[in-house]
Coordinates of C-alpha atoms in Angstrom, one line a residue:
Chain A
X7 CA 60.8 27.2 -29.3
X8 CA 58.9 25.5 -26.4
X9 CA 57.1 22.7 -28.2
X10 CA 55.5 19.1 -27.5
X11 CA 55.6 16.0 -29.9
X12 CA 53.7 12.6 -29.7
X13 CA 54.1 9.8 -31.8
X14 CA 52.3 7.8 -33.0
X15 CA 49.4 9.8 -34.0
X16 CA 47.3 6.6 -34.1
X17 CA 48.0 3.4 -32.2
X18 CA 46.2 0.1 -33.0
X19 CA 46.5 -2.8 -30.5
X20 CA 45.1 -6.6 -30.1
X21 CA 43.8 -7.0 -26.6
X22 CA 46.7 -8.1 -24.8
X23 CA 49.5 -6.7 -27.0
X24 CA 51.6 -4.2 -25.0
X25 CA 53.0 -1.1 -26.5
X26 CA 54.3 2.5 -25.5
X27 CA 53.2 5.8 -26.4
X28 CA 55.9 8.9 -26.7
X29 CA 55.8 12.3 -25.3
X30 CA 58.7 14.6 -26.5
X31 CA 59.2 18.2 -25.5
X32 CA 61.8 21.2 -25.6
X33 CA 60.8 23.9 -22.7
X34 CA 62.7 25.9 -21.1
X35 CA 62.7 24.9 -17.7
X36 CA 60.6 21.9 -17.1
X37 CA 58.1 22.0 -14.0
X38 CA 56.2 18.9 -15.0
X39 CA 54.8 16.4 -17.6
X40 CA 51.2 15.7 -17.6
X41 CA 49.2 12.7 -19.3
X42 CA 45.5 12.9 -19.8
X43 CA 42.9 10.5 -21.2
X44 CA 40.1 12.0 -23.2
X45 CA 36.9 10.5 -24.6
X46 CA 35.3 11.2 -27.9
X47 CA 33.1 14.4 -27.0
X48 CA 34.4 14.4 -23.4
X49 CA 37.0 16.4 -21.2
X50 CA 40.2 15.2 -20.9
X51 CA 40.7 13.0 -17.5
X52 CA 43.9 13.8 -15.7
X53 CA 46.3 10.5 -15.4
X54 CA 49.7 11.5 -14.0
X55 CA 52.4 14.0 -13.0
X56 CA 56.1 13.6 -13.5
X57 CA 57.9 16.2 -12.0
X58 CA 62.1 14.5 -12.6
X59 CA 64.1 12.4 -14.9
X60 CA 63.8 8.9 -13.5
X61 CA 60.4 9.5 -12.1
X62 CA 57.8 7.0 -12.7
X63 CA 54.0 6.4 -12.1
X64 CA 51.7 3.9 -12.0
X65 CA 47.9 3.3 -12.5
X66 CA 46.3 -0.1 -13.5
X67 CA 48.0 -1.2 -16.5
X68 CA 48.9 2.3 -17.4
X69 CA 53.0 3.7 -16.3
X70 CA 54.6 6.5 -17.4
X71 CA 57.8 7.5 -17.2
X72 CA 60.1 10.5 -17.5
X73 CA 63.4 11.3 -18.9
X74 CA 65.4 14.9 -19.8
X75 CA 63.6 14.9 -23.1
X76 CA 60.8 12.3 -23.5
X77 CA 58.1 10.8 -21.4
X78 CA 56.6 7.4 -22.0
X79 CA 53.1 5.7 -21.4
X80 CA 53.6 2.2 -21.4
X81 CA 50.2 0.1 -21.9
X82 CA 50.5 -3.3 -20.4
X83 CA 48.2 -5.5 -21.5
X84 CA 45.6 -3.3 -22.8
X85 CA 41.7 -3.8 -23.0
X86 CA 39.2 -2.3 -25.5
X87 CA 38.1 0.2 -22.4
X88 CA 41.6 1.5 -22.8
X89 CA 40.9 2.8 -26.2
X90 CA 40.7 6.5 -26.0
X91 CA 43.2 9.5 -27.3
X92 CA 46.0 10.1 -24.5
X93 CA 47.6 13.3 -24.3
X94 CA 50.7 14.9 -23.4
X95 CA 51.5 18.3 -21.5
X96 CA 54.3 20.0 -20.1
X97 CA 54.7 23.4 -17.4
X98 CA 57.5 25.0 -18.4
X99 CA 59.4 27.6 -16.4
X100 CA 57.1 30.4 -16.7
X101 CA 53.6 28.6 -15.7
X102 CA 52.8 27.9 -19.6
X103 CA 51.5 25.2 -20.2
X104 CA 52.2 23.3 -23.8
X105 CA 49.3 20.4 -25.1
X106 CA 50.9 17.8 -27.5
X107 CA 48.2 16.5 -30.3
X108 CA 47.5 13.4 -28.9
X109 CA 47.3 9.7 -29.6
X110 CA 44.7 8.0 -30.3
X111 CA 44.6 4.4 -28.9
X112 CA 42.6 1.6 -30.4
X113 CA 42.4 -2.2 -29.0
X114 CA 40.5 -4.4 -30.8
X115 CA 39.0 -7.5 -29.2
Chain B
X2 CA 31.0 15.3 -5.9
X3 CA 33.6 17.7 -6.0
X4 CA 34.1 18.5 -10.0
X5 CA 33.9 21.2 -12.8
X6 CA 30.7 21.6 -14.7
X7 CA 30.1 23.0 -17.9
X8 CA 26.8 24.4 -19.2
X9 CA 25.8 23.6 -21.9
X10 CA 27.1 20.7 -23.8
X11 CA 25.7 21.8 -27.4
X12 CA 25.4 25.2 -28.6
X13 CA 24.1 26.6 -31.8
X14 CA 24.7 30.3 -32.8
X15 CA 24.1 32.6 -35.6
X16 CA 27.1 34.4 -36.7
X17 CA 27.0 37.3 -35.6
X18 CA 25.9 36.6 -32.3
X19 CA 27.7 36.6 -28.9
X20 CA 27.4 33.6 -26.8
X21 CA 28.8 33.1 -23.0
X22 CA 29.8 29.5 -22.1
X23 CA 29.1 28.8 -18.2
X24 CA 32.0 27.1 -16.3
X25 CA 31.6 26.6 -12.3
X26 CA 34.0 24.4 -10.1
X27 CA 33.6 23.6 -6.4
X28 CA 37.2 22.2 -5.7
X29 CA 38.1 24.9 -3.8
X30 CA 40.7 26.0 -6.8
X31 CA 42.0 29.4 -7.3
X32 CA 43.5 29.3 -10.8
X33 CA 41.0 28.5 -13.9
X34 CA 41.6 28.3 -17.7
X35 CA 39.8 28.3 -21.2
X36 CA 41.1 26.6 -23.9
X37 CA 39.7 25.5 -27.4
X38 CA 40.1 22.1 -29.0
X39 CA 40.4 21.8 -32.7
X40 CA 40.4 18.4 -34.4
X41 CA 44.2 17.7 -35.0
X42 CA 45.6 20.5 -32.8
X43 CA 46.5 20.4 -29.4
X44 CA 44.7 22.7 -27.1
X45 CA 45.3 26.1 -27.1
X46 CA 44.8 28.9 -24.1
X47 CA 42.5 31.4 -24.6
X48 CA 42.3 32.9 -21.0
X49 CA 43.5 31.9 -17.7
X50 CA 42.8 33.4 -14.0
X51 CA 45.1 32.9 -10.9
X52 CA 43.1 34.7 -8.6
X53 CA 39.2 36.4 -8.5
X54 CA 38.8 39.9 -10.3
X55 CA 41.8 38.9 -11.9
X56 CA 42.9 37.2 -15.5
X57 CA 45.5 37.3 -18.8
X58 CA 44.6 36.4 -21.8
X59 CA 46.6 33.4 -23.2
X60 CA 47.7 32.2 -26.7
X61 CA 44.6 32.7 -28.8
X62 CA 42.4 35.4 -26.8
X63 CA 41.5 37.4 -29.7
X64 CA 37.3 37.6 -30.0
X65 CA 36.8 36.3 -26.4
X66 CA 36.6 37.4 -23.2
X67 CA 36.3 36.3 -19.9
X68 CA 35.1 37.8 -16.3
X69 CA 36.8 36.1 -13.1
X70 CA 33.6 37.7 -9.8
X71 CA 33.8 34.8 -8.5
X72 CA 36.1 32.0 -7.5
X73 CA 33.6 29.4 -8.1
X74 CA 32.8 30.6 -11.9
X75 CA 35.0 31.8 -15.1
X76 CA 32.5 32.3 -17.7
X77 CA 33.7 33.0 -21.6
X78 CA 31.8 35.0 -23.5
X79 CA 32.6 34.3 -27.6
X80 CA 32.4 37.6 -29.4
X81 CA 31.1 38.4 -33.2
X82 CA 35.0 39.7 -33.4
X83 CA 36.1 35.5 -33.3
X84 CA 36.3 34.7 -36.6
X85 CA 36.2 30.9 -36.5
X86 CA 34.0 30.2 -33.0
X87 CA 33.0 26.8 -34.1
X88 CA 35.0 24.5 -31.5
X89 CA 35.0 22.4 -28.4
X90 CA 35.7 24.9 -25.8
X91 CA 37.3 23.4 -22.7
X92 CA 37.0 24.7 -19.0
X93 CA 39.8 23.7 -16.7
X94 CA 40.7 24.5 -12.7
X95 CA 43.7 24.0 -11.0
X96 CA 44.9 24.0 -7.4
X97 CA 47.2 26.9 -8.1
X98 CA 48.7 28.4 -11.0
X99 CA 51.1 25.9 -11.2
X100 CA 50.0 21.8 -11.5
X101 CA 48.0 19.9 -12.7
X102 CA 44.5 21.0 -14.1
X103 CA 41.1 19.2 -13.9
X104 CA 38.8 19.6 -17.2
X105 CA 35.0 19.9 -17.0
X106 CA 33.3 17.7 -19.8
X107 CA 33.4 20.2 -22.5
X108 CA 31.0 23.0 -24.7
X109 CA 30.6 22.2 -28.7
X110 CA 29.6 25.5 -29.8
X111 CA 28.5 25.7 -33.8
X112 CA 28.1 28.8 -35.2
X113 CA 26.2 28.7 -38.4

């Protein structure tokens, strides 16, 4: 069964402290990974595509990388504006697309 | 701005009553989506189109439907036949059908 996990479901940082957040998946056929950022009451904001294992991307203090069966967010040295829930989709073979739940990031001053 | 609007950003319902959520783009996009966001869920497809006068329905399309006249607009109309309508309904766009999709800012609609 095509599915996404992310873990944790709730991440609390200090400003500063550097941490990763997971993206696991089984699909048939992977034809990319997607991370978004989403506000409280907002749309989600689109962040990256990973298309291949070993691929990586990079946007402020935000990277994410992709393996055969994981993908990871790394935060590097986060800021409270950082806080936000960060979610995980994949296109598998047959154009589906497949939302994980989410984590939801928290930096405290 | 190029972007995806969404119209409007609250919505309040009897039960009972059908309601259309308004979703436009101007990105030039051919392929558009519905889903619905439920608190501890990921979000699920309701509808998606690939093309104009044309659409499937997705995971969840049971009590909705959709109308694709345009390549600008994807509107969702949420029927009486739903029978849990309150959600934050999500309008997204995409280049084509495959790729990366671009979300307007979202409808709450509460049905009461």
């Amino acid at each position: 069964e095509d599915q996404v996990t992310q873990s944790p479901e709730a991440l609390r940082l200090q400003e500063g402290e550097s941490s990763s957040l997971n993206c696991s998946y089984t699909v048939s056929g992977l034809r990319g990974l997607f991370w978004y950022r989403q506000d409280p009451g907002k749309g989600p904001e689109f962040l990256f595509t990973l298309y291949s294992a070993g691929e990586e991307k990079e946007k402020e203090r935000l990277k994410a990388t992709l393996t055969k069966k994981e993908s990871f967010l790394h935060i590097t040295a986060p800021k409270p504006e950082d806080s936000a829930t960060y979610l995980c989709a994949v296109q598998a073979a047959g154009n589906q697309f497949y939302f994980g739940t989410g984590t939801s990031l928290t930096v405290i001053p | 701005d190029g972007g995806i609007t969404q119209s409007p950003k609250y919505l309040f319902r009897k039960e009972g009553q059908n309601v259309t959520l308004s979703c436009e783009q101007n990105l030039n996009h051919d392929a558009m989506y519905w889903y619905r966001q439920d608190p501890g869920q990921g979000l699920r497809l309701i509808y998606y189109s690939q093309i104009v006068n044309d659409f499937q329905k997705g995971d969840i399309a049971e009590g909705y439907s959709v109308s694709r006249e345009k390549k600008e607009s994807f509107p969702l109309t949420v029927t009486s036949a739903q029978k849990n309508p309150t959600a934050f309904y999500l309008c997204a766009s995409s280049i084509r059908l495959a790729g990366e999709q671009y979300f307007g800012p979202g409808t709450r609609l509460t049905v009461t």
